[in-house]
Structure formats: structure tokens, C-alpha cells
Short mmCIF file of C-alpha atoms in Angstrom, two decimals:
data_model
loop_
_atom_site.label_atom_id
_atom_site.label_comp_id
_atom_site.label_asym_id
_atom_site.label_seq_id
_atom_site.Cartn_x
_atom_site.Cartn_y
_atom_site.Cartn_z
CA UNK A 1 -23.79 -24.02 -15.44
CA UNK A 2 -24.56 -21.47 -12.60
CA UNK A 3 -25.48 -18.07 -13.39
CA UNK A 4 -23.41 -15.00 -11.99
CA UNK A 5 -26.24 -14.49 -9.78
CA UNK A 6 -26.15 -17.62 -7.93
CA UNK A 7 -22.72 -17.07 -7.08
CA UNK A 8 -22.73 -13.30 -5.81
CA UNK A 9 -24.67 -14.03 -2.75
CA UNK A 10 -23.52 -13.07 0.69
CA UNK A 11 -22.80 -16.62 1.83
CA UNK A 12 -20.21 -16.74 -0.87
CA UNK A 13 -18.41 -13.59 -0.48
CA UNK A 14 -14.46 -14.38 0.51
CA UNK A 15 -13.12 -10.66 -0.27
CA UNK A 16 -14.70 -7.35 0.17
CA UNK A 17 -13.47 -3.69 0.90
CA UNK A 18 -12.60 -3.82 4.39
CA UNK A 19 -15.30 -1.50 6.34
CA UNK A 20 -12.22 0.58 8.14
CA UNK A 21 -12.04 2.09 4.84
CA UNK A 22 -14.57 5.01 4.18
CA UNK A 23 -16.87 5.41 0.92
CA UNK A 24 -15.02 8.26 -0.11
CA UNK A 25 -13.07 8.17 -3.59
CA UNK A 26 -9.48 8.15 -3.21
CA UNK A 27 -7.65 11.15 -5.03
CA UNK A 28 -4.78 8.95 -5.82
CA UNK A 29 -3.92 8.29 -9.39
CA UNK A 30 -5.28 5.12 -11.14
CA UNK A 31 -2.90 2.22 -10.02
CA UNK A 32 -1.08 4.13 -6.83
CA UNK A 33 0.67 1.98 -4.56
CA UNK A 34 -0.90 4.24 -1.29
CA UNK A 35 -4.36 2.59 -2.13
CA UNK A 36 -2.99 -0.96 -1.46
CA UNK A 37 -1.18 -0.01 1.46
CA UNK A 38 -4.26 1.93 3.06
CA UNK A 39 -6.39 -0.90 2.56
CA UNK A 40 -3.72 -3.39 4.10
CA UNK A 41 -3.70 -1.03 7.05
CA UNK A 42 -7.42 -0.99 7.09
CA UNK A 43 -7.57 -4.71 7.18
CA UNK A 44 -4.85 -5.32 9.91
CA UNK A 45 -6.67 -2.74 11.75
CA UNK A 46 -9.95 -4.74 11.49
CA UNK A 47 -8.37 -8.28 12.11
CA UNK A 48 -6.85 -6.96 15.21
CA UNK A 49 -10.01 -5.35 16.36
CA UNK A 50 -7.92 -2.24 17.34
CA UNK A 51 -10.34 0.46 15.45
CA UNK A 52 -10.65 2.62 18.78
CA UNK A 53 -6.91 2.12 19.77
CA UNK A 54 -5.33 3.24 16.57
CA UNK A 55 -4.10 6.69 15.82
CA UNK A 56 -2.20 7.34 12.80
CA UNK A 57 -0.01 10.39 11.89
CA UNK A 58 -0.47 11.47 8.14
CA UNK A 59 2.69 13.03 6.38
CA UNK A 60 3.09 15.72 4.00
CA UNK A 61 2.64 14.19 0.34
CA UNK A 62 -0.14 12.44 -1.34
CA UNK A 63 -0.97 10.75 1.51
CA UNK A 64 -1.75 13.80 3.68
CA UNK A 65 -5.54 13.12 3.29
CA UNK A 66 -5.20 9.46 4.50
CA UNK A 67 -7.34 10.70 7.33
CA UNK A 68 -9.98 10.81 4.78
CA UNK A 69 -10.27 7.33 3.82
CA UNK A 70 -9.42 5.20 7.00
CA UNK A 71 -11.96 5.39 9.62
CA UNK A 72 -9.79 5.96 12.74
CA UNK A 73 -8.16 8.60 14.61
CA UNK A 74 -5.55 10.88 12.77
CA UNK A 75 -3.19 13.52 13.57
CA UNK A 76 -1.51 15.45 10.78
CA UNK A 77 2.01 16.58 11.08
CA UNK A 78 4.34 19.09 9.80
CA UNK A 79 6.52 18.11 6.83
CA UNK A 80 8.81 15.19 8.21
CA UNK A 81 7.81 15.45 11.54
CA UNK A 82 5.21 12.52 11.63
CA UNK A 83 7.69 10.58 14.02
CA UNK A 84 7.95 13.57 16.40
CA UNK A 85 4.07 13.74 16.84
CA UNK A 86 3.75 10.04 17.17
CA UNK A 87 6.47 9.98 19.80
CA UNK A 88 4.25 12.51 21.80
CA UNK A 89 1.07 10.72 21.16
CA UNK A 90 2.51 7.17 22.06
CA UNK A 91 3.87 8.41 25.42
CA UNK A 92 0.82 10.30 26.38
CA UNK A 93 -1.10 7.26 25.16
CA UNK A 94 1.02 4.60 25.93
CA UNK A 95 -1.78 2.11 25.73
CA UNK A 96 -2.84 2.99 21.86
CA UNK A 97 -1.46 1.63 18.59
CA UNK A 98 0.14 4.54 17.07
CA UNK A 99 1.73 5.04 13.65
CA UNK A 100 2.95 7.13 10.92
CA UNK A 101 2.34 6.61 7.02
CA UNK A 102 5.09 8.60 5.00
CA UNK A 103 6.47 8.83 2.19
CA UNK A 104 10.01 8.69 0.58
CA UNK A 105 10.15 12.62 0.62
CA UNK A 106 8.75 13.02 3.85
CA UNK A 107 10.62 10.41 5.45
CA UNK A 108 13.86 10.32 3.86
CA UNK A 109 14.81 13.96 3.07
CA UNK A 110 12.95 16.80 5.36
CA UNK A 111 11.94 14.05 8.09
CA UNK A 112 15.56 12.21 8.12
CA UNK A 113 16.46 13.78 11.63
CA UNK A 114 13.25 13.07 13.11
CA UNK A 115 12.84 9.15 11.87
CA UNK A 116 16.65 8.51 12.88
CA UNK A 117 16.05 9.91 16.27
CA UNK A 118 12.59 8.31 16.84
CA UNK A 119 14.00 5.14 16.02
CA UNK A 120 17.27 5.56 17.96
CA UNK A 121 14.87 6.50 21.02
CA UNK A 122 13.17 3.02 20.17
CA UNK A 123 9.94 4.86 20.65
CA UNK A 124 6.80 2.18 20.51
CA UNK A 125 5.27 3.11 17.24
CA UNK A 126 4.84 1.55 13.91
CA UNK A 127 6.47 3.64 10.62
CA UNK A 128 5.01 2.66 7.36
CA UNK A 129 7.18 3.97 4.72
CA UNK A 130 6.05 4.21 0.99
CA UNK A 131 9.31 4.62 -1.11
CA UNK A 132 8.43 5.30 -4.90
CA UNK A 133 11.62 6.71 -5.82
CA UNK A 134 10.22 10.38 -6.27
CA UNK A 135 8.36 13.26 -4.90
CA UNK A 136 5.04 12.44 -6.31
CA UNK A 137 2.78 15.16 -5.22
CA UNK A 138 4.57 18.37 -6.07
CA UNK A 139 5.39 16.75 -9.69
CA UNK A 140 7.99 14.33 -9.93
CA UNK A 141 10.99 15.69 -8.47
CA UNK A 142 14.15 14.11 -7.55
CA UNK A 143 13.92 12.02 -3.92
CA UNK A 144 17.14 10.81 -1.75
CA UNK A 145 15.65 7.36 -2.70
CA UNK A 146 15.78 8.22 -6.70
CA UNK A 147 17.71 5.88 -8.36
CA UNK A 148 21.00 6.79 -10.26
CA UNK A 149 20.05 7.80 -14.12
CA UNK A 150 16.52 8.06 -12.87
CA UNK A 151 14.91 10.97 -14.85
CA UNK A 152 12.73 13.20 -12.78
CA UNK A 153 11.64 16.82 -13.06
CA UNK A 154 14.60 17.89 -11.46
CA UNK A 155 17.16 15.47 -13.18
CA UNK A 156 16.12 15.68 -16.36
CA UNK A 157 19.41 13.94 -17.53
CA UNK A 158 18.98 11.26 -15.15
CA UNK A 159 20.38 11.26 -11.21
CA UNK A 160 24.13 11.81 -11.77
CA UNK A 161 26.15 10.98 -8.28
CA UNK A 162 28.67 13.76 -8.77
CA UNK A 163 25.91 16.24 -8.58
CA UNK A 164 22.78 15.02 -6.88
CA UNK A 165 24.76 12.41 -4.54
CA UNK A 166 23.71 8.44 -4.30
CA UNK A 167 20.28 7.05 -3.72
CA UNK A 168 19.65 6.55 0.33
CA UNK A 169 19.01 3.05 1.74
CA UNK A 170 17.17 4.51 4.76
CA UNK A 171 15.86 1.27 5.89
CA UNK A 172 19.16 -0.07 6.10
CA UNK A 173 20.23 2.40 8.01
CA UNK A 174 17.38 2.52 10.47
CA UNK A 175 18.26 -1.34 10.80
CA UNK A 176 21.50 -0.50 12.45
CA UNK A 177 20.01 1.39 15.30
CA UNK A 178 19.35 -0.48 18.33
CA UNK A 179 15.80 1.04 19.09
CA UNK A 180 14.51 -0.62 16.25
CA UNK A 181 12.97 -4.27 16.87
CA UNK A 182 11.51 -5.01 13.14
CA UNK A 183 12.62 -3.78 9.95
CA UNK A 184 11.63 -5.06 6.78
CA UNK A 185 10.82 -3.71 2.88
CA UNK A 186 8.12 -5.18 1.17
CA UNK A 187 6.14 -4.50 -1.95
CA UNK A 188 2.58 -4.42 -3.22
CA UNK A 189 2.54 -5.13 -6.78
CA UNK A 190 1.46 -8.76 -6.70
CA UNK A 191 -1.03 -10.95 -5.05
CA UNK A 192 1.52 -12.59 -3.24
CA UNK A 193 3.74 -9.64 -2.39
CA UNK A 194 0.46 -7.81 -1.03
CA UNK A 195 -0.20 -10.74 1.19
CA UNK A 196 3.41 -10.67 2.41
CA UNK A 197 3.16 -6.78 3.20
CA UNK A 198 -0.17 -7.39 5.11
CA UNK A 199 1.69 -9.67 7.39
CA UNK A 200 4.52 -7.48 7.58
CA UNK A 201 2.37 -4.51 9.01
CA UNK A 202 0.24 -7.01 11.29
CA UNK A 203 3.41 -7.81 12.88
CA UNK A 204 4.61 -4.52 13.14
CA UNK A 205 1.12 -3.65 15.06
CA UNK A 206 1.54 -6.67 17.19
CA UNK A 207 4.95 -5.57 18.26
CA UNK A 208 3.54 -2.43 19.45
CA UNK A 209 1.01 -4.60 21.50
CA UNK A 210 4.19 -6.28 22.88
CA UNK A 211 5.89 -2.94 23.41
CA UNK A 212 8.83 -3.97 21.55
CA UNK A 213 10.35 -0.53 19.81
CA UNK A 214 10.11 0.80 17.04
CA UNK A 215 8.65 -1.10 13.83
CA UNK A 216 9.66 0.08 10.13
CA UNK A 217 7.93 -1.13 7.38
CA UNK A 218 8.97 -0.13 4.08
CA UNK A 219 6.71 -0.64 0.92
CA UNK A 220 8.72 -0.03 -2.35
CA UNK A 221 5.96 1.38 -4.43
CA UNK A 222 5.07 2.97 -7.70
CA UNK A 223 4.22 6.50 -8.55
CA UNK A 224 3.31 5.91 -12.38
CA UNK A 225 1.99 9.57 -12.82
CA UNK A 226 5.70 10.75 -12.05
CA UNK A 227 7.35 7.98 -13.74
CA UNK A 228 5.28 8.91 -16.92
CA UNK A 229 4.00 5.27 -17.03
CA UNK A 230 1.05 3.11 -17.17
CA UNK A 231 0.30 1.47 -13.73
CA UNK A 232 1.12 -2.19 -15.49
CA UNK A 233 4.43 -0.45 -17.05
CA UNK A 234 5.18 0.74 -13.67
CA UNK A 235 5.25 -2.26 -11.74
CA UNK A 236 7.43 -3.96 -14.26
CA UNK A 237 9.78 -1.01 -14.23
CA UNK A 238 9.74 -1.33 -10.50
CA UNK A 239 10.40 -5.16 -10.57
CA UNK A 240 13.57 -4.46 -12.79
CA UNK A 241 15.23 -1.49 -11.52
CA UNK A 242 14.00 -0.81 -7.97
CA UNK A 243 14.08 -4.34 -6.49
CA UNK A 244 17.75 -4.66 -7.25
CA UNK A 245 18.77 -1.82 -5.42
CA UNK A 246 16.31 -2.12 -2.73
CA UNK A 247 15.95 -5.93 -1.95
CA UNK A 248 12.79 -7.15 -0.43
CA UNK A 249 12.50 -9.02 2.68
CA UNK A 250 13.29 -8.89 6.48
CA UNK A 251 16.06 -6.79 7.50
CA UNK A 252 15.84 -7.06 11.31
CA UNK A 253 13.60 -9.29 13.24
CA UNK A 254 14.02 -9.44 16.78
CA UNK B 1 -14.22 -33.50 -7.63
CA UNK B 2 -15.32 -30.44 -6.04
CA UNK B 3 -14.54 -27.32 -8.54
CA UNK B 4 -14.78 -23.81 -7.42
CA UNK B 5 -16.85 -21.27 -9.35
CA UNK B 6 -16.09 -17.73 -8.65
CA UNK B 7 -17.43 -14.19 -9.56
CA UNK B 8 -16.41 -10.25 -8.99
CA UNK B 9 -18.94 -7.50 -8.40
CA UNK B 10 -16.84 -4.06 -9.56
CA UNK B 11 -18.04 -0.85 -8.14
CA UNK B 12 -17.97 0.46 -11.56
CA UNK B 13 -18.37 4.11 -10.71
CA UNK B 14 -15.23 4.09 -8.34
CA UNK B 15 -13.14 1.81 -10.42
CA UNK B 16 -10.45 4.28 -12.15
CA UNK B 17 -9.32 1.60 -15.01
CA UNK B 18 -5.58 1.24 -13.73
CA UNK B 19 -5.63 -2.48 -15.20
CA UNK B 20 -3.73 -3.93 -12.23
CA UNK B 21 -6.43 -6.61 -11.80
CA UNK B 22 -6.28 -7.64 -15.34
CA UNK B 23 -2.64 -8.45 -15.30
CA UNK B 24 -3.00 -10.20 -11.71
CA UNK B 25 -5.99 -12.42 -13.03
CA UNK B 26 -4.64 -15.99 -13.25
CA UNK B 27 -7.23 -17.02 -15.64
CA UNK B 28 -7.58 -14.05 -17.83
CA UNK B 29 -11.11 -13.46 -16.91
CA UNK B 30 -10.91 -9.57 -16.32
CA UNK B 31 -10.46 -6.96 -19.15
CA UNK B 32 -11.34 -2.91 -19.04
CA UNK B 33 -14.75 -2.59 -20.11
CA UNK B 34 -14.99 -0.63 -23.54
CA UNK B 35 -17.45 1.66 -21.78
CA UNK B 36 -16.77 4.39 -19.68
CA UNK B 37 -17.99 5.16 -16.22
CA UNK B 38 -19.32 8.67 -14.95
CA UNK B 39 -15.66 9.95 -14.82
CA UNK B 40 -14.20 8.23 -18.04
CA UNK B 41 -12.53 5.72 -17.23
CA UNK B 42 -12.66 2.05 -18.52
CA UNK B 43 -13.84 0.01 -15.63
CA UNK B 44 -12.65 -3.21 -15.07
CA UNK B 45 -15.45 -6.33 -15.82
CA UNK B 46 -15.77 -9.84 -16.04
CA UNK B 47 -14.88 -10.54 -19.82
CA UNK B 48 -14.86 -14.28 -19.37
CA UNK B 49 -17.02 -15.13 -16.36
CA UNK B 50 -16.98 -19.09 -16.99
CA UNK B 51 -13.27 -19.02 -16.10
CA UNK B 52 -13.29 -17.19 -12.63
CA UNK B 53 -12.20 -19.21 -9.92
CA UNK B 54 -12.65 -16.71 -6.93
CA UNK B 55 -9.02 -16.59 -6.18
CA UNK B 56 -9.02 -13.02 -5.01
CA UNK B 57 -6.02 -11.97 -6.86
CA UNK B 58 -7.81 -9.04 -8.05
CA UNK B 59 -9.46 -7.59 -5.31
CA UNK B 60 -5.96 -8.06 -3.45
CA UNK B 61 -4.24 -5.77 -6.05
CA UNK B 62 -7.01 -3.37 -6.55
CA UNK B 63 -5.62 -0.18 -5.17
CA UNK B 64 -9.20 1.62 -4.76
CA UNK B 65 -10.88 -1.66 -3.44
CA UNK B 66 -13.87 -1.58 -5.41
CA UNK B 67 -13.84 -5.51 -6.24
CA UNK B 68 -15.71 -8.02 -4.13
CA UNK B 69 -14.98 -11.70 -4.51
CA UNK B 70 -17.33 -14.48 -4.64
CA UNK B 71 -16.74 -18.08 -4.48
CA UNK B 72 -18.83 -21.27 -4.16
CA UNK B 73 -18.07 -25.08 -4.61
CA UNK B 74 -19.84 -26.78 -7.28
CA UNK B 75 -19.96 -30.66 -8.13
CA UNK B 76 -18.70 -31.43 -11.30
#
């Protein structure tokens, strides 16, 4: 019978917080997908050993404070304009690994033009897109990606296509553009899904090194506060309702 | 046959008690502690430490990266 003290020795360590993450306590709600994806970005940058070459562009939304948590260089863009700012940075510093980190309210709504044209130009950047079908920071309003019938603060009777239009599958739209080299949709709800998402983010950063064009990684995530659920229920709801509309997997890989 | 014994160390004060590690654990080792930390969250802890196999599933899904996982092989 071995004691816990015998097991918890440095030589037995198999998983720990990546040093790329700072010691600041994240402001995200308990169970938020942002925390997992921040960690994955940090682990990928650590594994590729590009801490001093990675430049992130944070959006407006919950993840606006991402620069407090990942110990790399950051810029913060106006609402939706992260791909435009990333374009400027990557053209001035073509040897750097430039990525944007955006939510669905930021990328799919107000920043729709910027992401379309950045992908159309094939800028050598990575775009990480967190799709939780809601505006989380401002109190759970309807986003372009909100599902039909989904109750939000601004659609209290559910999203009605006659009044509010249809959900936007932005990742499929971007896959049609010639500038994108890698377009994928992942999730981060189970250990297996987290591993796959990490591989996708890693591949996206490697594409930057190969100068292949824009890599777009969508992560279907939860907003348990906005959805008014517990974190575990939110993951179940996401699997049952969001995955049929937003199927996981690689959409384009050239 | 070599068997693996695992253990986790949770940063109690940083844990927000979301419970994602509880459902991710394949051997039902982790539960939320009845006690609360300084922020009032029921933090994760090893309720059944003998069953831990050190698979790191809890660490992978933890949004706040508060779980360190240890794993050692033991001869049965």
C-alpha cells in the first residue's frame, strides 16, 4: 500500500499547469471553456518553444483579459478587429507566430468583415474561435451562432428565424475561401476532445511556420452562466444541441 | 504485472468547484469537498485516492489548471 506522499514526488509528475500560464486567478466563471483553451494555447506554445515569438491579439468579450493569463506578447484590438490588427503585426513581423483569440460575438457578428477578408487574403495567422452560441460577457444576448429556439436574454421565447434569422456556420463559410489552409471545428468537453483540440491548435501554429495561409480553429464551447446551467449540464446540453448543428472535425486541410 | 498508482494535487484556493474533473475521472476518484475554500467554492479532492491511476483526465479538462497529476508504477 503506497501513500500519497510517496506518489506525489517530482519524478512522478505526469501533468502540471504549463509555465506559460501566469499565476493570476482567471476571472472566468467556474467551468468556462476559455480556461481550457487558454491552457491548450499555452501548452502548444511551450511545446513548440516559441514563447518569445508568439504574439496574440485578444478580442472584446470575456477573453479580452487573456493577456493577464498567458505569458507572451499581446495586443488588444477593437471589437471584431483582431484579424485586422493581426494582419498588421504579421506583415511587419513575418517571422513571428501571430494568432487571434476571438469569441463568436466578436468574430461572427461585428468582426464578420474583418475575418472574411483576412481569410480571403490568406494572412499567415492563426485564428482561434470560441463558439458558445451567446454573448457571454454582456449578459447572454443572442449571437449570430445562437441555435434556433435557444432562449437568450434578447430572445426570451427562443430564436425565431422569421424575426432573428438563422444560425451562422461561419467555419464552413471560411472553408470556402482560398486563403485558408486549415479549417477545423473541435470541442473541449472531454479529455479526448481536449487532446484533439490541442493537436488542432498545434497544427495551426505549425502551418504558420510553413507560411501556408490562415489557419482557423473553432472550439465549440459552453457558457454555463449565460445558458443558466451547471458546468456539467452545459457540457451535456452542448453535446445534444450544438454538435448536430456544428459537427466536429476537419473541414479543410491542405 | 506492473500496475500504476496515481495521485492528484489540487490547488485548493484556486479551484472554482466546477465539477468537470468529477465527471471526467474514469475511476470515480474525485468529488467536491464538503468544505469550502477562501472564495466559498467546494474544491475538488481525492475522495477515493486508492483508485487513482494517474490518467490525467482531470487535469486535461480543468479550466483553471489547478490539478497536478502524479503517476508511479508499482509491482503487484
